[in-house]
C-alpha positions as semicolon CSV with decimal commas, in nm:
position;residue;x (nm);y (nm);z (nm)
1;M;0,006;-0,023;0,018
2;A;0,156;0,335;-0,172
3;D;0,255;0,608;0,183
4;N;0,035;0,893;0,110
5;T;0,278;1,159;0,312
6;S;0,414;1,261;-0,028
7;S;0,085;1,318;-0,216
8;V;-0,079;1,540;0,069
9;A;0,290;1,786;0,139
10;S;0,228;1,871;-0,254
11;H;-0,072;2,048;-0,174
12;P;-0,008;2,395;0,000
13;E;-0,312;2,387;0,156
14;K;-0,266;2,040;0,339
15;Q;-0,002;2,197;0,511
16;L;-0,018;2,288;0,925
17;P;0,018;2,666;1,047
18;Q;0,355;2,747;1,049
19;P;0,455;2,915;1,330
20;D;0,508;3,328;1,371
21;G;0,693;3,335;1,683
22;P;0,717;3,291;2,067
23;A;0,266;3,372;2,069
24;A;0,257;3,079;1,797
25;D;-0,007;2,823;1,795
26;L;0,189;2,480;2,019
27;E;0,070;2,182;2,145
28;S;0,228;2,227;2,464
29;G;0,191;2,528;2,730
30;T;0,017;2,725;2,782
31;E;-0,063;2,821;2,421
32;G;-0,308;2,684;2,148
33;H;-0,462;2,340;2,128
34;D;-0,496;2,266;1,785
35;A;-0,087;2,282;1,610
36;P;0,163;1,984;1,699
37;P;0,402;2,068;1,905
38;P;0,741;2,217;1,827
39;A;0,976;1,916;1,707
40;A;0,603;1,810;1,468
41;R;0,594;2,097;1,278
42;D;0,733;1,946;0,980
43;H;0,558;1,655;0,993
44;V;0,217;1,688;0,780
45;Y;-0,090;1,469;0,933
46;P;-0,326;1,393;0,643
47;E;-0,635;1,406;0,943
48;G;-0,807;1,103;0,744
49;G;-0,805;0,959;0,406
50;R;-0,834;0,597;0,271
51;Q;-0,466;0,502;0,363
52;A;-0,546;0,658;0,772
53;W;-0,873;0,459;0,812
54;L;-0,746;0,174;0,685
55;A;-0,457;0,215;0,945
56;V;-0,712;0,294;1,192
57;A;-0,879;-0,030;1,127
58;G;-0,551;-0,271;1,120
59;S;-0,473;-0,122;1,421
60;F;-0,831;-0,187;1,566
61;M;-0,762;-0,556;1,489
62;V;-0,430;-0,559;1,685
63;Y;-0,611;-0,442;1,987
64;F;-0,896;-0,641;1,944
65;A;-0,599;-1,017;1,919
66;S;-0,364;-0,818;2,191
67;F;-0,570;-0,601;2,452
68;G;-0,860;-0,815;2,458
69;V;-0,712;-1,083;2,574
70;V;-0,610;-0,914;2,814
71;N;-0,934;-0,812;2,915
72;T;-1,080;-1,170;2,887
73;F;-0,835;-1,235;3,207
74;G;-1,147;-1,176;3,425
75;F;-1,353;-1,554;3,250
76;F;-1,002;-1,734;3,323
77;Q;-0,964;-1,587;3,661
78;T;-1,260;-1,728;3,762
79;F;-1,213;-2,035;3,602
80;Y;-0,886;-2,093;3,746
81;Q;-0,986;-1,993;4,073
82;H;-1,304;-2,193;4,119
83;G;-1,140;-2,521;3,956
84;Y;-0,837;-2,562;3,668
85;L;-0,582;-2,386;3,986
86;G;-0,764;-2,446;4,276
87;N;-0,497;-2,536;4,501
88;Y;-0,372;-2,200;4,473
89;S;-0,487;-1,792;4,578
90;P;-0,692;-1,569;4,375
91;S;-0,393;-1,254;4,404
92;T;-0,141;-1,605;4,321
93;I;-0,369;-1,592;3,995
94;S;-0,429;-1,247;3,930
95;F;-0,028;-1,245;3,842
96;I;-0,103;-1,474;3,557
97;G;-0,292;-1,201;3,447
98;T;-0,148;-0,851;3,550
99;L;0,257;-1,027;3,491
100;Q;0,123;-1,066;3,087
101;I;-0,038;-0,688;3,037
102;T;0,298;-0,560;3,261
103;L;0,551;-0,716;3,014
104;L;0,293;-0,552;2,723
105;Y;0,427;-0,255;2,873
106;L;0,784;-0,314;2,959
107;T;0,907;-0,419;2,594
108;G;0,653;-0,124;2,450
109;S;0,954;0,106;2,503
110;V;1,171;-0,136;2,224
111;A;0,832;-0,191;2,032
112;G;0,812;0,201;1,964
113;A;1,079;0,274;1,890
114;L;1,193;-0,045;1,635
115;F;0,819;0,087;1,487
116;D;1,029;0,441;1,457
117;L;1,272;0,268;1,238
118;Y;1,140;-0,048;1,055
119;G;0,769;0,015;1,053
120;A;0,501;-0,184;1,144
121;K;0,411;-0,517;0,949
122;W;0,720;-0,689;1,025
123;L;0,657;-0,627;1,420
124;Y;0,267;-0,745;1,323
125;L;0,441;-1,066;1,249
126;V;0,586;-1,122;1,516
127;A;0,313;-1,029;1,760
128;A;0,061;-1,278;1,561
129;I;0,286;-1,585;1,581
130;G;0,331;-1,504;1,962
131;G;-0,006;-1,469;2,068
132;S;-0,192;-1,712;1,857
133;G;0,132;-1,977;2,009
134;S;0,088;-1,889;2,371
135;M;-0,299;-1,945;2,354
136;L;-0,150;-2,278;2,169
137;A;0,104;-2,311;2,382
138;T;-0,141;-2,260;2,724
139;S;-0,379;-2,571;2,590
140;F;-0,167;-2,807;2,653
141;T;-0,108;-2,719;2,993
142;Q;-0,207;-2,919;3,259
143;P;-0,475;-2,792;3,588
144;N;-0,266;-2,726;3,925
145;A;0,062;-2,673;3,729
146;I;0,104;-2,247;3,769
147;W;0,430;-2,245;3,634
148;Q;0,254;-2,333;3,273
149;Q;0,079;-2,117;3,268
150;F;0,325;-1,836;3,411
151;L;0,521;-1,924;3,064
152;A;0,293;-1,990;2,827
153;Q;-0,014;-1,734;2,905
154;S;0,220;-1,449;3,065
155;L;0,537;-1,512;2,925
156;L;0,559;-1,562;2,571
157;F;0,214;-1,385;2,513
158;G;0,266;-1,055;2,741
159;L;0,702;-1,019;2,515
160;T;0,629;-1,081;2,185
161;V;0,190;-0,924;2,134
162;A;0,403;-0,573;2,285
163;F;0,508;-0,557;1,955
164;G;0,198;-0,546;1,781
165;V;0,004;-0,314;2,015
166;Q;0,240;-0,034;2,050
167;P;0,318;-0,003;1,713
168;A;-0,043;-0,016;1,675
169;L;-0,153;0,313;1,849
170;T;0,161;0,476;1,694
171;V;0,038;0,416;1,358
172;A;-0,300;0,586;1,388
173;G;-0,154;0,864;1,568
174;Q;0,063;0,960;1,295
175;Y;-0,150;1,028;1,067
176;F;-0,345;1,254;1,338
177;H;-0,330;1,495;1,508
178;R;-0,667;1,752;1,577
179;K;-0,889;1,383;1,629
180;R;-0,591;1,192;1,723
181;A;-0,779;1,083;2,048
182;L;-1,106;0,999;1,799
183;A;-0,873;0,745;1,616
184;M;-0,659;0,653;1,894
185;G;-0,991;0,583;2,058
186;I;-1,144;0,337;1,798
187;V;-0,827;0,148;1,788
188;A;-0,798;0,096;2,163
189;S;-1,181;0,016;2,138
190;G;-1,122;-0,271;1,962
191;S;-0,963;-0,440;2,278
192;S;-1,289;-0,326;2,423
193;L;-1,491;-0,529;2,156
194;G;-1,205;-0,837;2,258
195;G;-1,312;-0,854;2,587
196;V;-1,703;-0,852;2,479
197;C;-1,725;-1,158;2,247
198;L;-1,397;-1,370;2,349
199;P;-1,541;-1,439;2,768
200;I;-1,896;-1,509;2,628
201;M;-1,700;-1,714;2,281
202;F;-1,492;-1,918;2,592
203;S;-1,772;-1,960;2,839
204;R;-1,946;-2,172;2,542
205;L;-1,697;-2,301;2,427
206;V;-1,528;-2,404;2,741
207;P;-1,816;-2,662;2,814
208;A;-1,893;-2,774;2,494
209;I;-1,575;-2,884;2,307
210;G;-1,379;-2,891;2,661
211;F;-1,058;-2,621;2,766
212;P;-0,815;-2,722;2,509
213;W;-0,977;-2,659;2,198
214;A;-1,130;-2,352;2,303
215;L;-0,817;-2,222;2,314
216;R;-0,719;-2,366;1,983
217;V;-1,001;-2,155;1,817
218;G;-0,902;-1,847;1,988
219;A;-0,551;-1,893;1,847
220;L;-0,623;-1,898;1,506
221;I;-0,923;-1,575;1,513
222;L;-0,587;-1,400;1,670
223;L;-0,390;-1,531;1,342
224;F;-0,712;-1,407;1,120
225;C;-0,708;-1,055;1,316
226;Y;-0,340;-1,019;1,219
227;A;-0,346;-1,125;0,863
228;I;-0,635;-0,876;0,796
229;A;-0,393;-0,556;1,011
230;I;-0,049;-0,678;0,823
231;A;-0,262;-0,596;0,468
232;L;-0,436;-0,247;0,567
233;T;-0,181;-0,157;0,765
234;S;0,139;0,133;0,617
235;S;0,332;0,320;0,855
236;S;0,260;0,772;0,747
237;R;0,652;0,838;0,852
238;P;0,947;0,734;0,597
239;R;1,162;0,431;0,784
240;R;1,483;0,612;0,959
241;K;1,803;0,455;0,964
242;M;1,915;0,410;1,388
243;T;2,241;0,567;1,482
244;S;2,241;0,422;1,828
245;L;2,124;0,160;2,064
246;R;2,014;0,392;2,256
247;E;1,749;0,505;2,059
248;L;1,534;0,229;2,190
249;L;1,471;0,350;2,463
250;E;1,399;0,692;2,477
251;Y;1,353;0,782;2,883
252;R;1,443;1,154;2,824
253;G;1,107;1,279;2,836
254;F;1,079;1,227;3,168
255;L;1,285;1,568;3,164
256;D;0,951;1,756;3,068
257;A;0,736;1,774;3,417
258;R;0,458;1,762;3,245
259;Y;0,526;1,401;3,079
260;A;0,668;1,352;3,435
261;L;0,365;1,441;3,623
262;L;0,104;1,254;3,383
263;S;0,372;0,919;3,429
264;V;0,339;0,967;3,817
265;G;-0,067;1,017;3,770
266;A;-0,111;0,708;3,549
267;V;0,131;0,469;3,787
268;I;-0,121;0,524;4,034
269;A;-0,431;0,502;3,901
270;N;-0,304;0,192;3,766
271;F;-0,245;0,056;4,030
272;G;-0,659;0,016;4,081
273;I;-0,794;0,051;3,737
274;Y;-0,815;-0,362;3,586
275;V;-0,937;-0,478;4,005
276;P;-1,270;-0,453;3,848
277;F;-1,168;-0,674;3,568
278;Y;-1,088;-0,916;3,750
279;Y;-1,273;-0,940;4,049
280;I;-1,597;-0,820;3,962
281;E;-1,711;-1,256;3,816
282;P;-1,567;-1,357;4,177
283;Y;-1,788;-1,111;4,351
284;C;-2,089;-1,133;4,183
285;I;-2,075;-1,511;4,317
286;I;-2,053;-1,453;4,671
287;L;-2,344;-1,248;4,658
288;D;-2,506;-1,511;4,480
289;P;-2,391;-1,797;4,333
290;D;-2,699;-1,898;4,122
291;S;-2,718;-1,549;3,994
292;K;-2,705;-1,585;3,563
293;L;-2,526;-1,207;3,496
294;Q;-2,200;-1,338;3,670
295;A;-2,098;-1,422;3,284
296;Y;-2,178;-1,094;3,174
297;L;-2,079;-0,898;3,364
298;L;-1,693;-0,901;3,190
299;P;-1,839;-0,866;2,874
300;L;-2,052;-0,569;2,989
301;V;-1,764;-0,390;3,125
302;N;-1,625;-0,407;2,809
303;A;-1,892;-0,326;2,624
304;S;-1,909;-0,016;2,818
305;S;-1,532;0,066;2,743
306;L;-1,582;0,027;2,383
307;F;-1,791;0,344;2,436
308;G;-1,615;0,479;2,623
309;R;-1,305;0,411;2,428
310;I;-1,526;0,583;2,116
311;I;-1,712;0,891;2,302
312;G;-1,456;0,922;2,518
313;G;-1,158;0,994;2,231
314;H;-1,449;1,212;2,002
315;A;-1,536;1,452;2,333
316;A;-1,101;1,443;2,412
317;D;-1,085;1,587;2,133
318;R;-1,342;1,834;2,122
319;I;-1,283;1,981;2,472
320;G;-0,945;1,907;2,537
321;R;-0,774;1,604;2,631
322;L;-0,660;1,636;3,016
323;N;-0,984;1,798;3,057
324;F;-1,160;1,506;2,962
325;L;-0,915;1,318;3,150
326;Y;-0,932;1,402;3,455
327;P;-1,238;1,396;3,646
328;M;-1,299;1,065;3,439
329;I;-0,994;0,879;3,664
330;L;-1,192;1,046;3,967
331;A;-1,535;0,858;3,867
332;C;-1,369;0,546;3,801
333;G;-1,252;0,582;4,198
334;L;-1,610;0,701;4,292
335;L;-1,769;0,450;4,110
336;C;-1,559;0,164;4,305
337;L;-1,604;0,389;4,661
338;V;-1,998;0,436;4,620
339;V;-2,139;0,223;4,351
340;W;-1,921;-0,125;4,364
341;L;-1,873;-0,110;4,792
342;P;-2,227;-0,048;4,883
343;A;-2,369;-0,308;4,608
344;K;-2,544;-0,591;4,752
345;V;-2,756;-0,739;4,454
346;P;-2,571;-0,877;4,160
347;A;-2,795;-0,605;3,948
348;A;-2,662;-0,353;4,090
349;L;-2,312;-0,443;3,952
350;V;-2,495;-0,427;3,633
351;G;-2,492;-0,040;3,692
352;F;-2,156;-0,018;3,812
353;A;-2,034;-0,219;3,495
354;C;-2,185;0,008;3,233
355;T;-1,978;0,300;3,385
356;Y;-1,731;0,190;3,524
357;G;-1,654;0,064;3,180
358;F;-1,732;0,346;3,015
359;A;-1,475;0,565;3,249
360;S;-1,218;0,334;3,227
361;G;-1,224;0,310;2,912
362;V;-1,124;0,703;2,824
363;F;-0,871;0,693;3,069
364;I;-0,692;0,399;2,887
365;S;-0,809;0,502;2,544
366;V;-0,721;0,902;2,620
367;M;-0,405;0,894;2,828
368;P;-0,154;0,789;2,544
369;A;-0,306;1,097;2,373
370;A;-0,301;1,335;2,611
371;T;0,052;1,236;2,654
372;G;0,142;1,214;2,271
373;Q;0,048;1,601;2,207
374;I;0,371;1,720;2,402
375;I;0,569;1,413;2,212
376;P;0,756;1,513;1,937
377;T;0,655;1,292;1,631
378;E;0,970;1,149;1,568
379;K;1,027;1,046;1,906
380;L;0,639;0,908;1,921
381;G;0,675;0,539;1,968
382;A;0,983;0,517;2,170
383;R;0,840;0,784;2,446
384;L;0,487;0,643;2,502
385;G;0,630;0,292;2,510
386;A;0,853;0,453;2,746
387;F;0,544;0,588;2,954
388;G;0,399;0,236;2,926
389;T;0,709;0,103;3,075
390;V;0,687;0,288;3,380
391;T;0,324;0,221;3,421
392;A;0,413;-0,175;3,441
393;V;0,530;-0,172;3,758
394;A;0,188;-0,083;3,865
395;I;0,022;-0,285;3,642
396;L;0,197;-0,515;3,745
397;T;0,151;-0,537;4,167
398;G;-0,188;-0,401;4,182
399;T;-0,434;-0,613;4,073
400;P;-0,222;-0,882;4,309
401;I;-0,219;-0,623;4,605
402;A;-0,628;-0,615;4,582
403;G;-0,598;-0,951;4,599
404;T;-0,449;-1,045;4,922
405;M;-0,658;-0,745;5,070
406;I;-0,916;-1,039;5,040
407;R;-1,025;-1,134;5,407
408;D;-1,257;-1,342;5,352
409;N;-1,517;-1,494;5,097
410;T;-1,833;-1,250;5,223
411;R;-1,929;-0,934;5,099
412;E;-1,742;-0,777;5,399
413;G;-1,392;-0,996;5,270
414;Y;-1,372;-0,782;4,946
415;F;-1,399;-0,434;5,080
416;P;-1,063;-0,348;5,127
417;L;-0,994;-0,476;4,805
418;I;-1,273;-0,213;4,661
419;I;-1,131;0,049;4,864
420;F;-0,790;0,028;4,791
421;A;-0,888;0,056;4,411
422;G;-1,094;0,366;4,443
423;S;-0,842;0,488;4,656
424;C;-0,596;0,475;4,405
425;L;-0,816;0,633;4,126
426;L;-0,922;0,913;4,300
427;G;-0,514;0,977;4,364
428;G;-0,436;0,906;3,997
429;G;-0,711;1,165;3,926
430;A;-0,553;1,424;4,110
431;I;-0,230;1,422;4,017
432;T;-0,328;1,415;3,684
433;L;-0,546;1,682;3,806
434;V;-0,208;1,905;3,859
435;A;-0,035;1,769;3,536
436;R;-0,341;2,000;3,393
437;V;-0,277;2,275;3,603
438;L;0,080;2,273;3,537
439;H;0,010;2,335;3,096
440;D;-0,272;2,608;3,208
441;R;-0,404;2,715;3,503
442;N;-0,679;2,795;3,350
443;L;-0,947;2,482;3,389
444;K;-1,177;2,644;3,089
445;S;-0,902;2,663;2,818
446;K;-0,859;2,385;2,549
447;W;-0,615;2,094;2,688
């Protein structure tokens, strides 16, 4: 697929406005929101077109086959906890899922830099082989041998699928500037759709054909998704030569106080953001062991998250990404404490699943776009990867720490877990608000 950057560049009217001096519109500091950061002014943003939206569609498929699987771990948590790995504690089991996500983020900075150098397609191929191979290997694991899950489901998946995830997000960002949050929201919604479809699929296939064959079907679906992504995707930027191995790890962005503060807010929020994804179904079983709602709560969270990522991305582009981000993080924390904590019947969890899914979807999709607006275009992949790397520690430890707080299998026994999640999200939202004020003390301005 031919690159359309040159064709856009040939039309002067499609060029971005050039700065007139210190007062020029920049998407940094206290200046205007709709122009790119200074280091990115020589990059042309098509803001749409056939190739751009095909790339978004390809990235959507990558997210379906990567974070869509990650968002399905609530199914595995319940399945393992109530039989397959019944000899292990819920906290230990949750490490399988959090290690999976953590490795995705830890490998993200390398994957992002490699995308900046070589483009997306070869990296997608690595992710396709690793992701489907991970699911296939997990199908051969034995009950109560948790080390096999760590090797197949955590290590193999996390270390390879990152080479698809980070480029997928970055390639969409490089086609768009004014609509970047919307584009990234559409991409990220692929993980929500995966989180809706895959848990329902597994919950139906496992009783019908068994756990191993259900995973083998999943492996074929992953290969199909990546094949579509490879066919649709072409990077919008020319490849460049790597002049130093240091280009693989780009942490100089933390010298920017705004970037560093957003990272701190993301770390604290990530201690709590995934806790409901893992524990809402086991909590429902405690409220009512016979409830038929249990199997649909995680898909509900992910379905609502899909709307949060798309609608939230569009709203963030209109009113400002940080302006929309910090209230949604605070809302996640309040929902944990005000809705989940006092819930006494499964029906109350339905309302929590829908509202929390929407708000958490905004956080997951808009945070990269909010961060990307202060990153030079040529370093977008590497610095978004570095941003994800520092949040990996919170993602790895947050949900297992919450799991250790479960006192017993009663409603009250889960209270410390819920309070922990809500408090982390409120703290992360508050720090993100401080980062917003650091950009511009006028909270009515578009940021």
